[in-house]
PDB file of C-alpha atoms and ligand atoms in Angstrom:
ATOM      1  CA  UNK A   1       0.000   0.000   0.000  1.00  0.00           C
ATOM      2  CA  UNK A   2       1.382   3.420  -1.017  1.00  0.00           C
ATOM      3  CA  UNK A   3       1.475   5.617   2.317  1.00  0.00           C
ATOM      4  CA  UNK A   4       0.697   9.002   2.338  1.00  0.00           C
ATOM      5  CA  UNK A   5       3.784  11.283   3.389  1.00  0.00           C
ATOM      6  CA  UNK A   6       3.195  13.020   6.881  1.00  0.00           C
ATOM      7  CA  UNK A   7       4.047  16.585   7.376  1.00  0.00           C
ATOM      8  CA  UNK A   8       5.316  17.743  11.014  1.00  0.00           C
ATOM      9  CA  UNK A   9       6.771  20.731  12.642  1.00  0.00           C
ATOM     10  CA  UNK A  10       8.539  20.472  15.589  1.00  0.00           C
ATOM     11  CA  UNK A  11       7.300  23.778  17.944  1.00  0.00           C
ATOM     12  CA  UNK A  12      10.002  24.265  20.765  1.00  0.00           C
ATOM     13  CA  UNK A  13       8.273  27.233  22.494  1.00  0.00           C
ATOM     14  CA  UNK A  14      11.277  29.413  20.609  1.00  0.00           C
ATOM     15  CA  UNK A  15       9.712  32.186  18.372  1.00  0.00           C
ATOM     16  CA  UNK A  16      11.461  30.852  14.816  1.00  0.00           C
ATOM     17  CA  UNK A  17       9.572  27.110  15.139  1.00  0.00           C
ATOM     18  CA  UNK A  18       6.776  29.248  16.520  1.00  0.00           C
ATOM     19  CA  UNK A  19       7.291  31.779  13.454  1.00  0.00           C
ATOM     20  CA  UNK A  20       7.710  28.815  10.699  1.00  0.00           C
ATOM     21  CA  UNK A  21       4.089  27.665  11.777  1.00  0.00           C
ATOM     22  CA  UNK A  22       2.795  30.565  11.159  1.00  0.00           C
ATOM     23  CA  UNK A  23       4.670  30.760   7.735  1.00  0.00           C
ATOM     24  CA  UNK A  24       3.450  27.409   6.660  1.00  0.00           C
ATOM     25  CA  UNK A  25      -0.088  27.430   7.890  1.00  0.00           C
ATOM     26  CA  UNK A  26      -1.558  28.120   4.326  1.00  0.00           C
ATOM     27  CA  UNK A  27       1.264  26.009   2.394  1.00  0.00           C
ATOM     28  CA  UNK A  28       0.710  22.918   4.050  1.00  0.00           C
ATOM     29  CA  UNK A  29      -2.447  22.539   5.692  1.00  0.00           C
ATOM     30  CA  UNK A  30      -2.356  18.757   6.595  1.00  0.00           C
ATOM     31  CA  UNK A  31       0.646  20.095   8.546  1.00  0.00           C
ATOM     32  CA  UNK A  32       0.933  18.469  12.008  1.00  0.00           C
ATOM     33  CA  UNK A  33       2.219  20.467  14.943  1.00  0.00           C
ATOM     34  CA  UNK A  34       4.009  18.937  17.714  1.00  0.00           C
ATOM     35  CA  UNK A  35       5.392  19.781  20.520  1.00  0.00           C
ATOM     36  CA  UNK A  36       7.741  17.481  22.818  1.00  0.00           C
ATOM     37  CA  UNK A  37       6.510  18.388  26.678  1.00  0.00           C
ATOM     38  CA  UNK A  38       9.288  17.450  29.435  1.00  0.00           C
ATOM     39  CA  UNK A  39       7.077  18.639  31.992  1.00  0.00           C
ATOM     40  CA  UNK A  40       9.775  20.929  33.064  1.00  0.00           C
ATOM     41  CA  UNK A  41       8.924  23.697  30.687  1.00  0.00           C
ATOM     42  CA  UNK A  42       8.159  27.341  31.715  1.00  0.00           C
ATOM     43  CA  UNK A  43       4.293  28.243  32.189  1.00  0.00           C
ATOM     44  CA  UNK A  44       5.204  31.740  29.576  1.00  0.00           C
ATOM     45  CA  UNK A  45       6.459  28.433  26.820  1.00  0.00           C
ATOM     46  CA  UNK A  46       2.333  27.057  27.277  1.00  0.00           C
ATOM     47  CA  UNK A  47       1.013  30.338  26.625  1.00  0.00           C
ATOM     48  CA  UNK A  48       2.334  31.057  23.534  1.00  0.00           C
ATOM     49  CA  UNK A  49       1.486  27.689  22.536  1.00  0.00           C
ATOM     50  CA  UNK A  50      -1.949  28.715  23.392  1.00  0.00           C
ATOM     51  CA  UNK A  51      -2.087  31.430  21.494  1.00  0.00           C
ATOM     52  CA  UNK A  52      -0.367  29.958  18.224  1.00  0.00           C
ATOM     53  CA  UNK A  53      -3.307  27.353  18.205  1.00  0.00           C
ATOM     54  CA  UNK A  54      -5.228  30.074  17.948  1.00  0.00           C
ATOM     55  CA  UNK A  55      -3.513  31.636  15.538  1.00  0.00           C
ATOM     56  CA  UNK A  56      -3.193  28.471  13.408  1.00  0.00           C
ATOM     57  CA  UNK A  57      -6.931  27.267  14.144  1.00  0.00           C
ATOM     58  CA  UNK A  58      -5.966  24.141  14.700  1.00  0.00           C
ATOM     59  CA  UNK A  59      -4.063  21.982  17.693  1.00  0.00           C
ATOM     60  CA  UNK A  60      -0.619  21.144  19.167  1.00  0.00           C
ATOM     61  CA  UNK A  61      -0.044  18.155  19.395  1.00  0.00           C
ATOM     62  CA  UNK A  62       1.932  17.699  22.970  1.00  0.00           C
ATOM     63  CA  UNK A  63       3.650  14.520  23.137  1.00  0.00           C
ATOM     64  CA  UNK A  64       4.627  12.748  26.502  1.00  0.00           C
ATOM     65  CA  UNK A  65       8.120  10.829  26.626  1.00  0.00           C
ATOM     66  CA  UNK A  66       7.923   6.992  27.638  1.00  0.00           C
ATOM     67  CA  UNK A  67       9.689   8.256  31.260  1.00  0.00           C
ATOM     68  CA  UNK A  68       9.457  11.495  32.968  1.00  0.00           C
ATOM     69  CA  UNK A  69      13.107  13.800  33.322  1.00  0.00           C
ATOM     70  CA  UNK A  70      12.764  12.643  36.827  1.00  0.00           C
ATOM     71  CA  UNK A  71      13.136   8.538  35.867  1.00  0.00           C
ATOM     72  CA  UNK A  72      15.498   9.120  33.303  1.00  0.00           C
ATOM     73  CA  UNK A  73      17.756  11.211  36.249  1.00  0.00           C
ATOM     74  CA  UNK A  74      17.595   8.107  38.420  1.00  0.00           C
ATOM     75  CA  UNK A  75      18.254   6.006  35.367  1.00  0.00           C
ATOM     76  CA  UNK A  76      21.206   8.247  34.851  1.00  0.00           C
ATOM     77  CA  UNK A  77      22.968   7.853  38.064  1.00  0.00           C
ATOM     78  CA  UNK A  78      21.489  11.242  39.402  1.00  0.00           C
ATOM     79  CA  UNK A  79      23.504  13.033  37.099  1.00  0.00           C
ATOM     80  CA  UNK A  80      21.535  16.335  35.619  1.00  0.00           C
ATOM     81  CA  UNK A  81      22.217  17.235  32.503  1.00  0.00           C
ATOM     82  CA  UNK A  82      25.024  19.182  31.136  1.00  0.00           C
ATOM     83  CA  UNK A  83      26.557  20.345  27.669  1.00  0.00           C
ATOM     84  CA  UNK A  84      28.841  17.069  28.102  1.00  0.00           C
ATOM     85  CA  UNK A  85      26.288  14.944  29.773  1.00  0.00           C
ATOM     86  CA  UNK A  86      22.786  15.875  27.262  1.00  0.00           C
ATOM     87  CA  UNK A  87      20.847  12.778  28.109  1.00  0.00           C
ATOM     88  CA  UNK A  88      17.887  15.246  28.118  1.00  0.00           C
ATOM     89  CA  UNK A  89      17.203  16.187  24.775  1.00  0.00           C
ATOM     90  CA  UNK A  90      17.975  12.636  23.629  1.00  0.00           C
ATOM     91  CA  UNK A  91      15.167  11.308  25.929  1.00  0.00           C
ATOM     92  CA  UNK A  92      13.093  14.140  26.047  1.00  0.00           C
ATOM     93  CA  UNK A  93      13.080  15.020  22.522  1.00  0.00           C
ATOM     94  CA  UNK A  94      14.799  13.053  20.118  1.00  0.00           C
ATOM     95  CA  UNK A  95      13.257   9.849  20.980  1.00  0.00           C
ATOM     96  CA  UNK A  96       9.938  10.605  21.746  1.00  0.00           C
ATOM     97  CA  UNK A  97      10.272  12.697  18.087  1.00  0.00           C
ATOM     98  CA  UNK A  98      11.245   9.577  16.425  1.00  0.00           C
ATOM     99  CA  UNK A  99       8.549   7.379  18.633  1.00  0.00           C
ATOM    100  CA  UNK A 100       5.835  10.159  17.419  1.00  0.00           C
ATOM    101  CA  UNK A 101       6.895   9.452  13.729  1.00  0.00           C
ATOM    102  CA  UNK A 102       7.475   5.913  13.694  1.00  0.00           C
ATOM    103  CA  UNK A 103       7.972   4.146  10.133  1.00  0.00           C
ATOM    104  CA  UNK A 104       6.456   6.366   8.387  1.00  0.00           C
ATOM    105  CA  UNK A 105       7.377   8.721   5.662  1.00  0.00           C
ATOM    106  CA  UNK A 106       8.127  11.939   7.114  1.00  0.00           C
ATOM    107  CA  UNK A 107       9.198  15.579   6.129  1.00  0.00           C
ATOM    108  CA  UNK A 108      10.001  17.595   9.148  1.00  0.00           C
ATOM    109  CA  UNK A 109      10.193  21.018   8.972  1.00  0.00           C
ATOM    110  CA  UNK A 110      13.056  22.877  11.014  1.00  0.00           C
ATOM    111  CA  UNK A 111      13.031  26.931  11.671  1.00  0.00           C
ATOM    112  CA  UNK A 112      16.618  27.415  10.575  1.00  0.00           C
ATOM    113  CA  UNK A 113      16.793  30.564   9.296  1.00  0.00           C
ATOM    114  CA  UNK A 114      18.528  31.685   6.039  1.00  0.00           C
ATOM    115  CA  UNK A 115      21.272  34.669   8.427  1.00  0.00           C
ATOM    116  CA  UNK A 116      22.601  31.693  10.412  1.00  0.00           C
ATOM    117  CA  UNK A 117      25.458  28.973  10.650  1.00  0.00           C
ATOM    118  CA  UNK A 118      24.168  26.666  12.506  1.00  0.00           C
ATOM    119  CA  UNK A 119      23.296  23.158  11.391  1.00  0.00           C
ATOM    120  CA  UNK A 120      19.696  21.540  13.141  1.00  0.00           C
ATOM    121  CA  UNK A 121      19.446  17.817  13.791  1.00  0.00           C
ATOM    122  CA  UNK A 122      19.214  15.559  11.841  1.00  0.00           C
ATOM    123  CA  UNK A 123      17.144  12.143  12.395  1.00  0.00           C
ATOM    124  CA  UNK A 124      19.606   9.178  11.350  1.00  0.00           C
ATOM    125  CA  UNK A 125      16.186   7.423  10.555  1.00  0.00           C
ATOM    126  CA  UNK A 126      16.067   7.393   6.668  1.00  0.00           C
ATOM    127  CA  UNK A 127      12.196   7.932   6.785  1.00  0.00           C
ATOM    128  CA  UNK A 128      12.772  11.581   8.162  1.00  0.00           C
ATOM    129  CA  UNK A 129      13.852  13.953   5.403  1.00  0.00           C
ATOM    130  CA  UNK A 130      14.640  18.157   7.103  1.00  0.00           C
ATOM    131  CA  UNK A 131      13.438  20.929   5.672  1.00  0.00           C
ATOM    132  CA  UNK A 132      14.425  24.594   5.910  1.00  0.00           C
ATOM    133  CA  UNK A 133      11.375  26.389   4.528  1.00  0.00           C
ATOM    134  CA  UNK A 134      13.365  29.980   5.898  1.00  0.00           C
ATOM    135  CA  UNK A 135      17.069  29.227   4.060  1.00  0.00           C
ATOM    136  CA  UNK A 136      15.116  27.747   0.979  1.00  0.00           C
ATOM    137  CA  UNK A 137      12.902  30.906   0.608  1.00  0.00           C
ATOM    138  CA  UNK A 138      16.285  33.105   1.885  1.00  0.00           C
ATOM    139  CA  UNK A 139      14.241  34.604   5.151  1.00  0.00           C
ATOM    140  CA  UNK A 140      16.147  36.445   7.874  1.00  0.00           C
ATOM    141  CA  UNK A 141      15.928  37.647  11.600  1.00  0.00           C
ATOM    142  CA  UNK A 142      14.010  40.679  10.110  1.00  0.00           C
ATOM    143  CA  UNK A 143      11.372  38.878   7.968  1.00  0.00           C
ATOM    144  CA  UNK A 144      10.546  36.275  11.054  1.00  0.00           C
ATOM    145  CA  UNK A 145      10.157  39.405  13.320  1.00  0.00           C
ATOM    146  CA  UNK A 146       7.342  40.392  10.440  1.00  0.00           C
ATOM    147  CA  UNK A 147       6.283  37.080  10.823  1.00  0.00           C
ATOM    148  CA  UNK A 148       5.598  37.261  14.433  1.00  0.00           C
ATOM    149  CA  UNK A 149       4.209  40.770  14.692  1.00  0.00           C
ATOM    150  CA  UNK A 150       2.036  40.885  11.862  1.00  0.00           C
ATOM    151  CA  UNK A 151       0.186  37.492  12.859  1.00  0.00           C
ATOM    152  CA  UNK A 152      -0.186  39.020  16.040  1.00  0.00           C
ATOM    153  CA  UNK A 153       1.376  36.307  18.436  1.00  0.00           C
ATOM    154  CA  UNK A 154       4.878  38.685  18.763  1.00  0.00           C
ATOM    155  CA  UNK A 155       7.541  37.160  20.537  1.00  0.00           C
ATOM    156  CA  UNK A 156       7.456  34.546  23.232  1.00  0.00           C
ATOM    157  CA  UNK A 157       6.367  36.150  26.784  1.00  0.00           C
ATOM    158  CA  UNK A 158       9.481  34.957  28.829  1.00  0.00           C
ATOM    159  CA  UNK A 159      11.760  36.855  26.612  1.00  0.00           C
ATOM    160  CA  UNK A 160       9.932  40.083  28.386  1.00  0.00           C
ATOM    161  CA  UNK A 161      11.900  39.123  31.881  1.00  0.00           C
ATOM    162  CA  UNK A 162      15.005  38.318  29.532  1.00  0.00           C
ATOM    163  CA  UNK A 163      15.078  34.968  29.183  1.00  0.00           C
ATOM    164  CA  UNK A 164      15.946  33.800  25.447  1.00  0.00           C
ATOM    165  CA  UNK A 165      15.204  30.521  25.008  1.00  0.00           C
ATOM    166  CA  UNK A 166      12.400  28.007  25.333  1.00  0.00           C
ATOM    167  CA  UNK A 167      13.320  24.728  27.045  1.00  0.00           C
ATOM    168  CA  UNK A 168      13.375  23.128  30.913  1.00  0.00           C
ATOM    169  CA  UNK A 169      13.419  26.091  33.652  1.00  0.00           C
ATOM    170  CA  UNK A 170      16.089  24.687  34.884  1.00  0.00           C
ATOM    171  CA  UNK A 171      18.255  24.418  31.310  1.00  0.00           C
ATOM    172  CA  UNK A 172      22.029  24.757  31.424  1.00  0.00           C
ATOM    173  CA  UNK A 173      22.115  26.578  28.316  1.00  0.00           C
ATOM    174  CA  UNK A 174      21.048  29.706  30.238  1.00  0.00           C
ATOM    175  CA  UNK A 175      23.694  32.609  30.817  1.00  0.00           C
ATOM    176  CA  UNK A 176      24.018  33.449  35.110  1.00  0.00           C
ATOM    177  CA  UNK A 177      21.502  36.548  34.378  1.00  0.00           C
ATOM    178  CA  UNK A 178      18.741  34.576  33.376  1.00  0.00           C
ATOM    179  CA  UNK A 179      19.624  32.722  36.386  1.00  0.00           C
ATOM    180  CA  UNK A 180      18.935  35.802  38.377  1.00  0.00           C
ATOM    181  CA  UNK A 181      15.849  36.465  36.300  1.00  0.00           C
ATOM    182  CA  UNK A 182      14.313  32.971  37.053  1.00  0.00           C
ATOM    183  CA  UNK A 183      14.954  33.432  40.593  1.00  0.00           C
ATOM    184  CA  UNK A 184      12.923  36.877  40.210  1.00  0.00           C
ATOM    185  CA  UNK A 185      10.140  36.171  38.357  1.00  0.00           C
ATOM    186  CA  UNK A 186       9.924  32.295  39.198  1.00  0.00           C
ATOM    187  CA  UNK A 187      11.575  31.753  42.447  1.00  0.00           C
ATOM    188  CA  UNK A 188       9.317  28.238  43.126  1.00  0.00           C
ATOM    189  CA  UNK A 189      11.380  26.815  39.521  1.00  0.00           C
ATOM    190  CA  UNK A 190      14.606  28.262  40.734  1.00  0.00           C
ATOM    191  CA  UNK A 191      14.362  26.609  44.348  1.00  0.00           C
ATOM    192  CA  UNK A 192      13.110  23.458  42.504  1.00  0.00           C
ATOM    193  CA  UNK A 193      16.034  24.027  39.713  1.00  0.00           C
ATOM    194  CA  UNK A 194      18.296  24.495  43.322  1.00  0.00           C
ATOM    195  CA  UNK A 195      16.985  21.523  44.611  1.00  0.00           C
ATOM    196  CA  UNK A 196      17.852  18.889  42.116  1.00  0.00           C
ATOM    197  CA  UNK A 197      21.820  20.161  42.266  1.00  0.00           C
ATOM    198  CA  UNK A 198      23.936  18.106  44.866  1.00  0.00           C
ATOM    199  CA  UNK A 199      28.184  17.186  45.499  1.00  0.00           C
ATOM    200  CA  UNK A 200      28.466  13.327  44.728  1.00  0.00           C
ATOM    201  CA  UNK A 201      29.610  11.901  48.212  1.00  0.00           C
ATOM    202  CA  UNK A 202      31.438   9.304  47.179  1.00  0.00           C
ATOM    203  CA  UNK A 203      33.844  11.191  44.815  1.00  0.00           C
ATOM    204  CA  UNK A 204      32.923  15.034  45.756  1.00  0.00           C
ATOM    205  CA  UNK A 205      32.283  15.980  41.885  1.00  0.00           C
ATOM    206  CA  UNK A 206      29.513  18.732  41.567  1.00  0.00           C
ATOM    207  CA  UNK A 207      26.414  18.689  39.869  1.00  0.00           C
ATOM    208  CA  UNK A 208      25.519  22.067  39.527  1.00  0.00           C
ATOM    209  CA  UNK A 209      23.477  23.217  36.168  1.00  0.00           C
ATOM    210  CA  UNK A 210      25.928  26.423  36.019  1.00  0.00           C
ATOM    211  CA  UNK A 211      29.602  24.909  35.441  1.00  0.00           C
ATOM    212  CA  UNK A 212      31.252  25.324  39.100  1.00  0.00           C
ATOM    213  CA  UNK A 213      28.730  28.006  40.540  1.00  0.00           C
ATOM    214  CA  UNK A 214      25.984  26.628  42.665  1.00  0.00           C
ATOM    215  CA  UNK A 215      22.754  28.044  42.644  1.00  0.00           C
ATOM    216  CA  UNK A 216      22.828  28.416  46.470  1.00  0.00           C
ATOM    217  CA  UNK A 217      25.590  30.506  45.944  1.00  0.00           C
ATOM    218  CA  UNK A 218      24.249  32.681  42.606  1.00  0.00           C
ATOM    219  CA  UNK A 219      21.130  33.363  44.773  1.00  0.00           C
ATOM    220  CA  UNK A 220      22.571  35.751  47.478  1.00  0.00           C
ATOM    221  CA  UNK A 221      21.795  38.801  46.817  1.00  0.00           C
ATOM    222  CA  UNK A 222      25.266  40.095  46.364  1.00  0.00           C
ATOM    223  CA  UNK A 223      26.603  37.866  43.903  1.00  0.00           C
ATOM    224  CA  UNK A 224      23.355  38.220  42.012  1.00  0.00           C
ATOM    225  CA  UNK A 225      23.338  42.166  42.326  1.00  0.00           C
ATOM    226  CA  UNK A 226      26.972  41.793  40.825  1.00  0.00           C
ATOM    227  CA  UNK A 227      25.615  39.550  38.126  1.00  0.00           C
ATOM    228  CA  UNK A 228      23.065  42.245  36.989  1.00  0.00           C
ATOM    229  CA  UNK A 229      25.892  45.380  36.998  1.00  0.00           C
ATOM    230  CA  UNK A 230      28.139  42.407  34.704  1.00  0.00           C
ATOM    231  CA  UNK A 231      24.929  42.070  32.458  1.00  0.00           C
ATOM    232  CA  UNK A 232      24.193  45.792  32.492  1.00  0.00           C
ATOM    233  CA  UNK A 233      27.965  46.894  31.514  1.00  0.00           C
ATOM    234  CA  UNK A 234      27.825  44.040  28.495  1.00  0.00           C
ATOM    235  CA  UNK A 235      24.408  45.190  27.257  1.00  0.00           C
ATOM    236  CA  UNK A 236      25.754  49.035  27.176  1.00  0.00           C
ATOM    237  CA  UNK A 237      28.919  47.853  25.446  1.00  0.00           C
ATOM    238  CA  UNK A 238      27.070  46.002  22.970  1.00  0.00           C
ATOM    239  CA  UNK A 239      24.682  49.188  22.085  1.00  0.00           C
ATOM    240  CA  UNK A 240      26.814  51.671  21.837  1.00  0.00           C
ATOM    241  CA  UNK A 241      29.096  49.155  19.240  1.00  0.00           C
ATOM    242  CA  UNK A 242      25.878  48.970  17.273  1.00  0.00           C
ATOM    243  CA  UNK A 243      23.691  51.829  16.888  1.00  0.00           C
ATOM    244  CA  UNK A 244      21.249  51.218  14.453  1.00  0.00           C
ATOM    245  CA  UNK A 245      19.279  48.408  16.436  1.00  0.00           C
ATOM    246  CA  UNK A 246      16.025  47.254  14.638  1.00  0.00           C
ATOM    247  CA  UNK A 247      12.856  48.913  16.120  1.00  0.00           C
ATOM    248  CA  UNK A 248      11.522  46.054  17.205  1.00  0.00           C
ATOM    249  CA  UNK A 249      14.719  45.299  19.375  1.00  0.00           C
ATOM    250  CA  UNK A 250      14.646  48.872  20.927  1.00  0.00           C
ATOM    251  CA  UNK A 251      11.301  48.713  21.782  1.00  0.00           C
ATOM    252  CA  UNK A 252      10.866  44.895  22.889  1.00  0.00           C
ATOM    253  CA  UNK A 253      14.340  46.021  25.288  1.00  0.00           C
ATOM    254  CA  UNK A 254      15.149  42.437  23.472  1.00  0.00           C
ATOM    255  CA  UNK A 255      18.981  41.471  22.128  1.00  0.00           C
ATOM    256  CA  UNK A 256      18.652  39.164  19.698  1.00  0.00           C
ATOM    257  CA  UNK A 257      22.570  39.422  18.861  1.00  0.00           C
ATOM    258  CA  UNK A 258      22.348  36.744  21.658  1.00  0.00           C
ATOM    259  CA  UNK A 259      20.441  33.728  19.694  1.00  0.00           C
ATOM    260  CA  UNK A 260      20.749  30.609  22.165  1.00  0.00           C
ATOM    261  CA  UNK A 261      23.358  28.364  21.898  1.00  0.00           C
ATOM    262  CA  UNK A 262      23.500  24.456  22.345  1.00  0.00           C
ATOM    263  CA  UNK A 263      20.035  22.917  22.051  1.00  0.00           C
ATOM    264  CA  UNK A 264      18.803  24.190  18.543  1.00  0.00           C
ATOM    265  CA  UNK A 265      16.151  21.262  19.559  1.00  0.00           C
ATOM    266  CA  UNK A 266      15.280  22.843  22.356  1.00  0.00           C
ATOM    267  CA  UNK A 267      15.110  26.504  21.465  1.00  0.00           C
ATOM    268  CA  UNK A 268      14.510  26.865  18.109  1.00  0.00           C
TER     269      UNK A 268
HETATM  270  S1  SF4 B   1      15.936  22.628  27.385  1.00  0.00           S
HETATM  271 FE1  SF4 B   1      17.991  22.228  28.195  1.00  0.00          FE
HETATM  272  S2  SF4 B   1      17.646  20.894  29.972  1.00  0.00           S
HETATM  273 FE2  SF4 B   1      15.759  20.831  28.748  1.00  0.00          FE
HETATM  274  S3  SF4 B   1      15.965  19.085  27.381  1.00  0.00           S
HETATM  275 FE3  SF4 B   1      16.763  20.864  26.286  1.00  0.00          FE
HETATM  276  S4  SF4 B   1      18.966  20.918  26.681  1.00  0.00           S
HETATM  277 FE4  SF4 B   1      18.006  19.566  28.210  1.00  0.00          FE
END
């Protein structure tokens, strides 16, 4: 029997998967939307899923890994994740992409835009062929800005308390000031995020989600004051070395010279 080819976007809670939906809404409209839920996302990353069902009149598809990120810690030793040890996205995304998709004949469409470097994943699974609608049609940070504004959904509501990726509150990727900012806005996810970090007793190594710095120790209000000046003397360098910011950047107080590194899966 010939098998009809599936069509599925991966949505990360970023704004370019988030913009690419919107993009491809009217191009592909047996398009399915997914979106791979570790349970330890922030409550800002549901809300603009919300509204980009609503935008797309149709719904997310949210799909539940085999094992929570708490069993596959224990299965892990107790080790949280880190750039070196990324068991997450492998269990929380990867697989329970490829699980979602199975056998069958797939063309997944990634939000790589046509301004960047960086290569997305790619499924070994020969039934899963990537596309890049945004490098194919040559779109930029500018045109998915014009995306996002002029469907109305604008840019994902965590980035107003400076966070700049989607992803698990507790995500390594983030720089120390977002740290700070989680502990602001979300202090419950940052004592939870505080909570999971420990020193292995049998050999004394650290498992902290910020290289050597513990979060017990970024959260006094010192260090974290001293975190924010940092921030605040990098931002102001970084201005006044480019002057003619887009509007939207000026007005959203956003820097989008900082795109996320690490998890494209993740934050895309
Ligand atoms: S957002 Fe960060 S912590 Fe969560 S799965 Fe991705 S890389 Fe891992």
């Amino acid at each position: 029997m010939n098998k009809s080819i599936r069509h599925i976007l991966s949505l990360s809670g970023g704004k370019d998967s988030a913009a690419l939906a919107v993009y491809m809404r009217d191009q592909v409209p047996e398009m399915e939307y997914i979106f791979h839920d570790t349970d330890k996302e922030l409550p800002e990353t549901y809300e603009y899923l919300y509204r980009l069902e609503a935008i797309l009149g149709k719904k997310i598809t949210y799909t539940t890994p085999e094992h929570s990120f708490d069993k596959w810690l224990a299965v892990y030793g107790g080790m949280i994740p880190s750039n070196h040890r990324r068991w997450c996205t492998k269990m929380l995304k990867i697989k329970p992409f490829e699980d979602y998709v199975g056998n069958d004949i797939v063309i997944n469409y990634v939000g790589l835009r046509a301004d960047e470097k960086r290569d997305g994943y790619l499924s070994p699974k020969p039934n899963i062929t990537a596309v890049h609608p945004f490098k194919e049609d040559g779109l930029c940070k500018s045109d998915i800005m014009l995306i996002l504004e002029e469907s109305g959904l604008g840019l994902p509501p965590y980035m107003d308390w400076g966070r700049t990726r989607s992803g698990c509150f507790f995500c390594f990727y983030q720089q120390k000031i977002e740290w700070v900012r989680l502990k602001q806005v979300h202090p419950d996810l940052f004592q939870k995020a505080l909570e999971y970090e420990y020193v292995n007793q049998k050999n004394g190594n650290p498992f902290y989600w910020n290289k050597h710095e513990p979060l017990i120790e970024l959260q006094k209000p010192e260090r974290m004051k001293q975190i924010e000046e940092n921030w605040e003397r990098s931002k102001l360098k970084k201005s006044l070395n480019r002057p003619n910011r887009p509007l939207i950047e000026v007005l959203g107080g956003a820097n989008f010279d900082d795109e996320p590194e690490g998890c494209l899966i993740c934050s895309l």
